[in-house]
PDB file of C-alpha atoms in Angstrom:
ATOM      1  CA  MET A   1      13.250   2.594 -14.698  1.00 58.00           C
ATOM      2  CA  GLY A   2      11.025   5.221 -16.284  1.00 61.00           C
ATOM      3  CA  GLU A   3      10.734   3.268 -19.531  1.00 63.00           C
ATOM      4  CA  MET A   4      10.027   0.035 -17.650  1.00 62.00           C
ATOM      5  CA  ALA A   5       7.376   1.727 -15.501  1.00 62.00           C
ATOM      6  CA  SER A   6       5.667   3.157 -18.588  1.00 64.00           C
ATOM      7  CA  ALA A   7       5.702  -0.221 -20.323  1.00 65.00           C
ATOM      8  CA  LEU A   8       4.315  -2.001 -17.256  1.00 67.00           C
ATOM      9  CA  ALA A   9       1.616   0.629 -16.780  1.00 68.00           C
ATOM     10  CA  HIS A  10       0.527   0.234 -20.395  1.00 65.00           C
ATOM     11  CA  GLU A  11       0.413  -3.561 -20.176  1.00 71.00           C
ATOM     12  CA  LEU A  12      -1.331  -3.706 -16.784  1.00 76.00           C
ATOM     13  CA  ASN A  13      -3.954  -1.038 -17.423  1.00 73.00           C
ATOM     14  CA  GLN A  14      -5.413  -2.993 -20.338  1.00 75.00           C
ATOM     15  CA  PRO A  15      -6.405  -6.091 -18.309  1.00 81.00           C
ATOM     16  CA  LEU A  16      -7.516  -3.876 -15.416  1.00 82.00           C
ATOM     17  CA  ALA A  17      -9.854  -1.999 -17.764  1.00 81.00           C
ATOM     18  CA  ALA A  18     -11.147  -5.335 -19.096  1.00 83.00           C
ATOM     19  CA  ILE A  19     -11.781  -6.579 -15.539  1.00 85.00           C
ATOM     20  CA  SER A  20     -13.750  -3.429 -14.746  1.00 83.00           C
ATOM     21  CA  ASN A  21     -15.828  -3.771 -17.913  1.00 83.00           C
ATOM     22  CA  TYR A  22     -16.585  -7.453 -17.289  1.00 85.00           C
ATOM     23  CA  LEU A  23     -17.680  -6.653 -13.740  1.00 86.00           C
ATOM     24  CA  LYS A  24     -19.996  -3.895 -14.937  1.00 84.00           C
ATOM     25  CA  GLY A  25     -21.421  -6.227 -17.582  1.00 84.00           C
ATOM     26  CA  SER A  26     -21.991  -8.946 -14.994  1.00 86.00           C
ATOM     27  CA  ARG A  27     -23.833  -6.481 -12.799  1.00 83.00           C
ATOM     28  CA  ARG A  28     -26.169  -5.577 -15.664  1.00 83.00           C
ATOM     29  CA  LEU A  29     -26.893  -9.261 -16.328  1.00 81.00           C
ATOM     30  CA  LEU A  30     -27.723  -9.790 -12.665  1.00 82.00           C
ATOM     31  CA  SER A  31     -30.196  -6.915 -12.581  1.00 78.00           C
ATOM     32  CA  ALA A  32     -32.940  -9.245 -13.860  1.00 76.00           C
ATOM     33  CA  SER A  33     -32.135 -12.038 -11.397  1.00 78.00           C
ATOM     34  CA  ALA A  34     -34.498 -13.057  -8.596  1.00 78.00           C
ATOM     35  CA  ASP A  35     -31.721 -14.552  -6.480  1.00 80.00           C
ATOM     36  CA  PRO A  36     -32.268 -13.618  -2.797  1.00 82.00           C
ATOM     37  CA  ASN A  37     -28.550 -12.795  -2.501  1.00 83.00           C
ATOM     38  CA  ILE A  38     -28.601 -10.367  -5.437  1.00 84.00           C
ATOM     39  CA  ALA A  39     -27.894  -7.308  -3.253  1.00 84.00           C
ATOM     40  CA  LYS A  40     -24.788  -8.927  -1.759  1.00 86.00           C
ATOM     41  CA  ILE A  41     -23.576 -10.069  -5.176  1.00 86.00           C
ATOM     42  CA  GLU A  42     -24.047  -6.603  -6.685  1.00 85.00           C
ATOM     43  CA  SER A  43     -22.236  -5.010  -3.763  1.00 85.00           C
ATOM     44  CA  ALA A  44     -19.307  -7.430  -4.174  1.00 85.00           C
ATOM     45  CA  LEU A  45     -19.121  -6.686  -7.912  1.00 86.00           C
ATOM     46  CA  ASP A  46     -19.175  -2.937  -7.279  1.00 85.00           C
ATOM     47  CA  ARG A  47     -16.362  -3.211  -4.730  1.00 82.00           C
ATOM     48  CA  ALA A  48     -14.301  -5.370  -7.079  1.00 85.00           C
ATOM     49  CA  ALA A  49     -14.742  -2.818  -9.871  1.00 84.00           C
ATOM     50  CA  GLU A  50     -13.687  -0.005  -7.515  1.00 81.00           C
ATOM     51  CA  GLN A  51     -10.520  -1.895  -6.594  1.00 78.00           C
ATOM     52  CA  ALA A  52      -9.668  -2.439 -10.284  1.00 81.00           C
ATOM     53  CA  ILE A  53     -10.019   1.301 -10.894  1.00 79.00           C
ATOM     54  CA  ARG A  54      -7.931   2.084  -7.804  1.00 76.00           C
ATOM     55  CA  ALA A  55      -5.201  -0.304  -8.958  1.00 78.00           C
ATOM     56  CA  GLY A  56      -5.122   1.525 -12.294  1.00 78.00           C
ATOM     57  CA  GLN A  57      -4.755   4.868 -10.510  1.00 75.00           C
ATOM     58  CA  ILE A  58      -1.851   3.524  -8.437  1.00 73.00           C
ATOM     59  CA  ILE A  59      -0.087   2.244 -11.553  1.00 74.00           C
ATOM     60  CA  ARG A  60      -0.510   5.527 -13.428  1.00 73.00           C
ATOM     61  CA  ARG A  61       0.663   7.655 -10.474  1.00 70.00           C
ATOM     62  CA  LEU A  62       3.611   5.329  -9.869  1.00 68.00           C
ATOM     63  CA  ARG A  63       4.576   5.602 -13.534  1.00 70.00           C
ATOM     64  CA  ASP A  64       4.496   9.387 -13.348  1.00 69.00           C
ATOM     65  CA  PHE A  65       6.610   9.379 -10.211  1.00 65.00           C
ATOM     66  CA  VAL A  66       9.273   7.026 -11.581  1.00 63.00           C
ATOM     67  CA  ALA A  67       9.392   8.835 -14.926  1.00 62.00           C
ATOM     68  CA  ARG A  68       9.283  12.445 -13.733  1.00 61.00           C
ATOM     69  CA  GLY A  69       9.278  12.459  -9.926  1.00 60.00           C
ATOM     70  CA  GLU A  70       5.831  14.062  -9.895  1.00 60.00           C
ATOM     71  CA  SER A  71       3.535  14.015  -6.871  1.00 67.00           C
ATOM     72  CA  GLU A  72       0.352  15.750  -5.752  1.00 80.00           C
ATOM     73  CA  LYS A  73       0.564  16.372  -2.013  1.00 89.00           C
ATOM     74  CA  ARG A  74      -2.543  17.119   0.016  1.00 92.00           C
ATOM     75  CA  VAL A  75      -3.597  16.807   3.654  1.00 96.00           C
ATOM     76  CA  GLU A  76      -4.747  13.225   4.173  1.00 96.00           C
ATOM     77  CA  SER A  77      -5.922  11.064   7.060  1.00 96.00           C
ATOM     78  CA  LEU A  78      -3.282   8.428   7.792  1.00 96.00           C
ATOM     79  CA  SER A  79      -5.844   5.998   9.220  1.00 95.00           C
ATOM     80  CA  LYS A  80      -7.915   6.266   6.036  1.00 94.00           C
ATOM     81  CA  LEU A  81      -4.832   5.746   3.863  1.00 95.00           C
ATOM     82  CA  ILE A  82      -4.004   2.575   5.794  1.00 94.00           C
ATOM     83  CA  GLU A  83      -7.619   1.372   5.631  1.00 91.00           C
ATOM     84  CA  GLU A  84      -7.818   1.869   1.863  1.00 88.00           C
ATOM     85  CA  ALA A  85      -4.395   0.317   1.272  1.00 89.00           C
ATOM     86  CA  GLY A  86      -5.431  -2.631   3.412  1.00 90.00           C
ATOM     87  CA  ALA A  87      -8.489  -3.222   1.235  1.00 84.00           C
ATOM     88  CA  LEU A  88      -6.142  -3.737  -1.714  1.00 81.00           C
ATOM     89  CA  GLY A  89      -3.020  -5.193  -0.097  1.00 86.00           C
ATOM     90  CA  LEU A  90      -4.557  -7.422   2.586  1.00 89.00           C
ATOM     91  CA  THR A  91      -7.123  -9.246   0.479  1.00 82.00           C
ATOM     92  CA  GLY A  92      -7.475 -12.781   1.826  1.00 83.00           C
ATOM     93  CA  ALA A  93      -5.440 -12.061   4.979  1.00 86.00           C
ATOM     94  CA  ARG A  94      -8.080 -13.244   7.441  1.00 84.00           C
ATOM     95  CA  GLU A  95      -8.698 -16.389   5.382  1.00 86.00           C
ATOM     96  CA  GLN A  96      -4.974 -17.106   5.774  1.00 88.00           C
ATOM     97  CA  GLY A  97      -5.269 -16.817   9.547  1.00 90.00           C
ATOM     98  CA  VAL A  98      -3.527 -13.441   9.769  1.00 92.00           C
ATOM     99  CA  GLN A  99      -4.372 -11.314  12.801  1.00 92.00           C
ATOM    100  CA  LEU A 100      -4.503  -7.632  11.840  1.00 93.00           C
ATOM    101  CA  ARG A 101      -3.739  -5.094  14.539  1.00 93.00           C
ATOM    102  CA  PHE A 102      -3.900  -1.411  13.607  1.00 94.00           C
ATOM    103  CA  HIS A 103      -2.932   0.701  16.642  1.00 94.00           C
ATOM    104  CA  LEU A 104      -3.336   4.201  15.244  1.00 95.00           C
ATOM    105  CA  ASP A 105      -3.088   7.349  17.342  1.00 95.00           C
ATOM    106  CA  PRO A 106      -5.804   9.812  16.226  1.00 94.00           C
ATOM    107  CA  HIS A 107      -3.692  12.698  17.556  1.00 93.00           C
ATOM    108  CA  CYS A 108      -1.098  12.219  14.796  1.00 94.00           C
ATOM    109  CA  ASP A 109      -3.368  11.287  11.928  1.00 96.00           C
ATOM    110  CA  GLN A 110      -3.005  14.211   9.497  1.00 96.00           C
ATOM    111  CA  VAL A 111      -0.142  14.001   6.971  1.00 97.00           C
ATOM    112  CA  LEU A 112       0.837  16.033   3.891  1.00 96.00           C
ATOM    113  CA  VAL A 113       1.293  13.419   1.155  1.00 95.00           C
ATOM    114  CA  ASP A 114       0.429  12.155  -2.289  1.00 90.00           C
ATOM    115  CA  ARG A 115      -2.371   9.754  -1.375  1.00 89.00           C
ATOM    116  CA  VAL A 116      -1.922   7.259  -4.206  1.00 84.00           C
ATOM    117  CA  GLN A 117       1.855   7.065  -3.823  1.00 86.00           C
ATOM    118  CA  ILE A 118       1.739   6.454  -0.059  1.00 92.00           C
ATOM    119  CA  GLN A 119      -0.992   3.871  -0.519  1.00 89.00           C
ATOM    120  CA  GLN A 120       1.301   2.090  -2.973  1.00 86.00           C
ATOM    121  CA  VAL A 121       4.065   2.022  -0.339  1.00 92.00           C
ATOM    122  CA  LEU A 122       1.633   0.567   2.206  1.00 94.00           C
ATOM    123  CA  VAL A 123       0.241  -1.994  -0.249  1.00 90.00           C
ATOM    124  CA  ASN A 124       3.773  -3.141  -1.022  1.00 89.00           C
ATOM    125  CA  LEU A 125       4.630  -3.530   2.675  1.00 93.00           C
ATOM    126  CA  PHE A 126       1.360  -5.350   3.409  1.00 93.00           C
ATOM    127  CA  ARG A 127       1.831  -7.804   0.531  1.00 90.00           C
ATOM    128  CA  ASN A 128       5.444  -8.437   1.528  1.00 88.00           C
ATOM    129  CA  ALA A 129       4.348  -9.151   5.106  1.00 91.00           C
ATOM    130  CA  LEU A 130       1.689 -11.638   3.988  1.00 91.00           C
ATOM    131  CA  GLU A 131       4.183 -13.463   1.801  1.00 88.00           C
ATOM    132  CA  ALA A 132       6.771 -13.539   4.602  1.00 87.00           C
ATOM    133  CA  MET A 133       4.241 -15.147   6.974  1.00 90.00           C
ATOM    134  CA  ALA A 134       2.949 -17.749   4.506  1.00 87.00           C
ATOM    135  CA  GLN A 135       4.767 -20.580   6.304  1.00 86.00           C
ATOM    136  CA  SER A 136       4.621 -19.163   9.846  1.00 88.00           C
ATOM    137  CA  SER A 137       2.617 -20.803  12.614  1.00 87.00           C
ATOM    138  CA  ARG A 138       1.957 -17.363  14.123  1.00 90.00           C
ATOM    139  CA  ARG A 139       0.725 -14.694  11.732  1.00 92.00           C
ATOM    140  CA  ASP A 140       0.374 -11.216  13.196  1.00 93.00           C
ATOM    141  CA  LEU A 141       0.538  -8.007  11.175  1.00 94.00           C
ATOM    142  CA  THR A 142       0.676  -4.754  13.099  1.00 94.00           C
ATOM    143  CA  ALA A 143       0.589  -1.145  11.909  1.00 96.00           C
ATOM    144  CA  THR A 144       1.242   1.811  14.206  1.00 96.00           C
ATOM    145  CA  ASN A 145       1.848   5.553  13.979  1.00 96.00           C
ATOM    146  CA  THR A 146       3.914   7.684  16.339  1.00 96.00           C
ATOM    147  CA  PRO A 147       4.852  11.392  16.366  1.00 96.00           C
ATOM    148  CA  VAL A 148       8.599  11.961  16.115  1.00 95.00           C
ATOM    149  CA  ALA A 149      10.939  14.947  15.901  1.00 89.00           C
ATOM    150  CA  ASP A 150      10.825  17.718  13.297  1.00 85.00           C
ATOM    151  CA  ASP A 151       7.034  17.530  12.847  1.00 94.00           C
ATOM    152  CA  MET A 152       7.197  14.050  11.334  1.00 96.00           C
ATOM    153  CA  ILE A 153       5.050  10.973  11.914  1.00 97.00           C
ATOM    154  CA  GLU A 154       6.582   7.501  11.946  1.00 97.00           C
ATOM    155  CA  ILE A 155       4.602   4.571  10.561  1.00 97.00           C
ATOM    156  CA  ALA A 156       5.658   1.012  11.374  1.00 96.00           C
ATOM    157  CA  VAL A 157       4.468  -2.218   9.722  1.00 95.00           C
ATOM    158  CA  SER A 158       5.545  -5.355  11.595  1.00 94.00           C
ATOM    159  CA  ASP A 159       5.061  -9.052  10.855  1.00 93.00           C
ATOM    160  CA  THR A 160       5.879 -12.403  12.442  1.00 93.00           C
ATOM    161  CA  GLY A 161       7.327 -13.910   9.290  1.00 89.00           C
ATOM    162  CA  SER A 162      10.674 -15.396   8.409  1.00 81.00           C
ATOM    163  CA  GLY A 163      12.563 -12.126   8.907  1.00 80.00           C
ATOM    164  CA  PHE A 164      16.024 -11.583   7.437  1.00 77.00           C
ATOM    165  CA  GLY A 165      19.698 -11.659   8.419  1.00 67.00           C
ATOM    166  CA  ASP A 166      22.092  -8.724   8.692  1.00 66.00           C
ATOM    167  CA  ASP A 167      23.515  -9.505   5.237  1.00 65.00           C
ATOM    168  CA  VAL A 168      20.073  -9.160   3.652  1.00 67.00           C
ATOM    169  CA  LEU A 169      19.248  -6.068   5.701  1.00 64.00           C
ATOM    170  CA  GLN A 170      22.099  -4.161   4.061  1.00 68.00           C
ATOM    171  CA  SER A 171      20.725  -4.816   0.564  1.00 68.00           C
ATOM    172  CA  LEU A 172      16.939  -4.675   1.033  1.00 74.00           C
ATOM    173  CA  PHE A 173      16.433  -1.308  -0.643  1.00 71.00           C
ATOM    174  CA  GLN A 174      18.834  -1.831  -3.539  1.00 70.00           C
ATOM    175  CA  THR A 175      17.191  -1.893  -6.955  1.00 58.00           C
ATOM    176  CA  PHE A 176      16.737  -5.436  -8.333  1.00 50.00           C
ATOM    177  CA  PHE A 177      17.706  -7.081  -5.024  1.00 45.00           C
ATOM    178  CA  THR A 178      15.060  -9.583  -3.902  1.00 54.00           C
ATOM    179  CA  THR A 179      14.690 -12.574  -1.607  1.00 53.00           C
ATOM    180  CA  LYS A 180      11.646 -13.837  -3.545  1.00 49.00           C
ATOM    181  CA  GLU A 181      11.866 -16.523  -6.205  1.00 49.00           C
ATOM    182  CA  THR A 182       9.683 -14.493  -8.585  1.00 43.00           C
ATOM    183  CA  GLY A 183      10.366 -10.984  -7.277  1.00 43.00           C
ATOM    184  CA  MET A 184      11.714  -8.138  -9.411  1.00 40.00           C
ATOM    185  CA  GLY A 185      13.441  -6.277  -6.585  1.00 43.00           C
ATOM    186  CA  VAL A 186      11.959  -2.862  -7.344  1.00 60.00           C
ATOM    187  CA  GLY A 187       9.116  -2.548  -4.798  1.00 75.00           C
ATOM    188  CA  LEU A 188      11.167  -1.490  -1.776  1.00 85.00           C
ATOM    189  CA  SER A 189      13.516   0.614  -3.855  1.00 83.00           C
ATOM    190  CA  ILE A 190      10.639   2.615  -5.329  1.00 83.00           C
ATOM    191  CA  SER A 191       8.933   2.791  -1.918  1.00 88.00           C
ATOM    192  CA  ARG A 192      12.009   4.361  -0.350  1.00 90.00           C
ATOM    193  CA  SER A 193      12.269   6.840  -3.247  1.00 87.00           C
ATOM    194  CA  ILE A 194       8.642   7.844  -2.703  1.00 88.00           C
ATOM    195  CA  ILE A 195       9.169   8.371   1.025  1.00 92.00           C
ATOM    196  CA  GLU A 196      12.356  10.393   0.469  1.00 92.00           C
ATOM    197  CA  ALA A 197      10.522  12.535  -2.105  1.00 89.00           C
ATOM    198  CA  HIS A 198       8.072  13.355   0.712  1.00 92.00           C
ATOM    199  CA  GLY A 199      10.949  14.500   2.927  1.00 94.00           C
ATOM    200  CA  GLY A 200      10.920  11.345   5.056  1.00 96.00           C
ATOM    201  CA  ARG A 201      13.122   8.286   5.385  1.00 94.00           C
ATOM    202  CA  MET A 202      12.536   4.529   5.316  1.00 93.00           C
ATOM    203  CA  TRP A 203      14.381   1.671   6.978  1.00 93.00           C
ATOM    204  CA  ALA A 204      13.924  -1.913   8.170  1.00 90.00           C
ATOM    205  CA  GLU A 205      14.892  -3.918  11.212  1.00 90.00           C
ATOM    206  CA  ALA A 206      14.481  -7.429  12.588  1.00 87.00           C
ATOM    207  CA  ASN A 207      12.049  -7.646  15.498  1.00 86.00           C
ATOM    208  CA  ALA A 208      11.979  -9.774  18.632  1.00 78.00           C
ATOM    209  CA  SER A 209       9.367 -12.160  17.213  1.00 69.00           C
ATOM    210  CA  GLY A 210      11.745 -13.174  14.439  1.00 79.00           C
ATOM    211  CA  GLY A 211       9.856 -11.243  11.795  1.00 90.00           C
ATOM    212  CA  ALA A 212      10.527  -7.859  10.251  1.00 90.00           C
ATOM    213  CA  THR A 213       9.508  -4.267  10.898  1.00 93.00           C
ATOM    214  CA  PHE A 214       9.548  -1.618   8.200  1.00 94.00           C
ATOM    215  CA  ARG A 215       9.435   1.989   9.334  1.00 95.00           C
ATOM    216  CA  PHE A 216       9.038   5.231   7.424  1.00 96.00           C
ATOM    217  CA  THR A 217       8.370   8.854   8.280  1.00 97.00           C
ATOM    218  CA  LEU A 218       6.021  11.372   6.700  1.00 97.00           C
ATOM    219  CA  PRO A 219       5.515  15.105   7.309  1.00 96.00           C
ATOM    220  CA  ALA A 220       2.729  15.924   9.709  1.00 96.00           C
ATOM    221  CA  ALA A 221       0.207  18.380   8.291  1.00 91.00           C
ATOM    222  CA  SER A 222       0.500  21.794   9.905  1.00 76.00           C
ATOM    223  CA  SER A 223      -2.584  23.569  11.221  1.00 60.00           C
ATOM    224  CA  GLU A 224      -2.323  25.959   8.251  1.00 55.00           C
ATOM    225  CA  SER A 225      -2.294  23.061   5.796  1.00 56.00           C
ATOM    226  CA  VAL A 226      -5.318  21.477   7.449  1.00 54.00           C
ATOM    227  CA  THR A 227      -7.191  24.782   7.256  1.00 50.00           C
ATOM    228  CA  ASP A 228      -6.270  25.290   3.606  1.00 54.00           C
ATOM    229  CA  GLY A 229      -7.331  21.758   2.736  1.00 50.00           C
ATOM    230  CA  ALA A 230     -10.710  22.044   4.475  1.00 44.00           C
TER     231      ALA A 230
END
């Protein structure tokens, strides 16, 4: 897994760097344009370049985690993590008719985590949910956070997609198991490893709407941690 992660990181970072460079070059070419929409175009190019850089950071941090189990935990805002992960993992969701509902309790917002790793978990869950709802007439994606025992916070991501049977549920987090035609079967396995490395746990369940709900827990930041991180 470590060798595969390193190889994938090497291969993916090259086109990501090229994308970023092309976007910067396009922005320079537009600087002389008199188009009335130039400000909007430049803003869109800047945001696209930022996302390419962020994707590269996720890949590098994921490679380090798979290869050596390394993480850099800091006090982070859960709502901001979800917002940033949504910018990468929910691209095109509204155009697909997906209703996004983020019901986040501000009283359990601070977590002690590796930001990039947890964002990767969220991106993976968001993308899986979008794919699961591709053929659904109703497309709702909901994210919530709830305080639970032992100073942990539970995050739930629910969809109204095709769901899965009990036989699939038993194998979801096994490496190389996938229900997708082109899937590799490593996303959920790595996601669970990341959560467990944070001292939490991750599981899935079918929900009443026929879709799926993925839940995971993260350590709440103590008052001392918040003070130290300020």
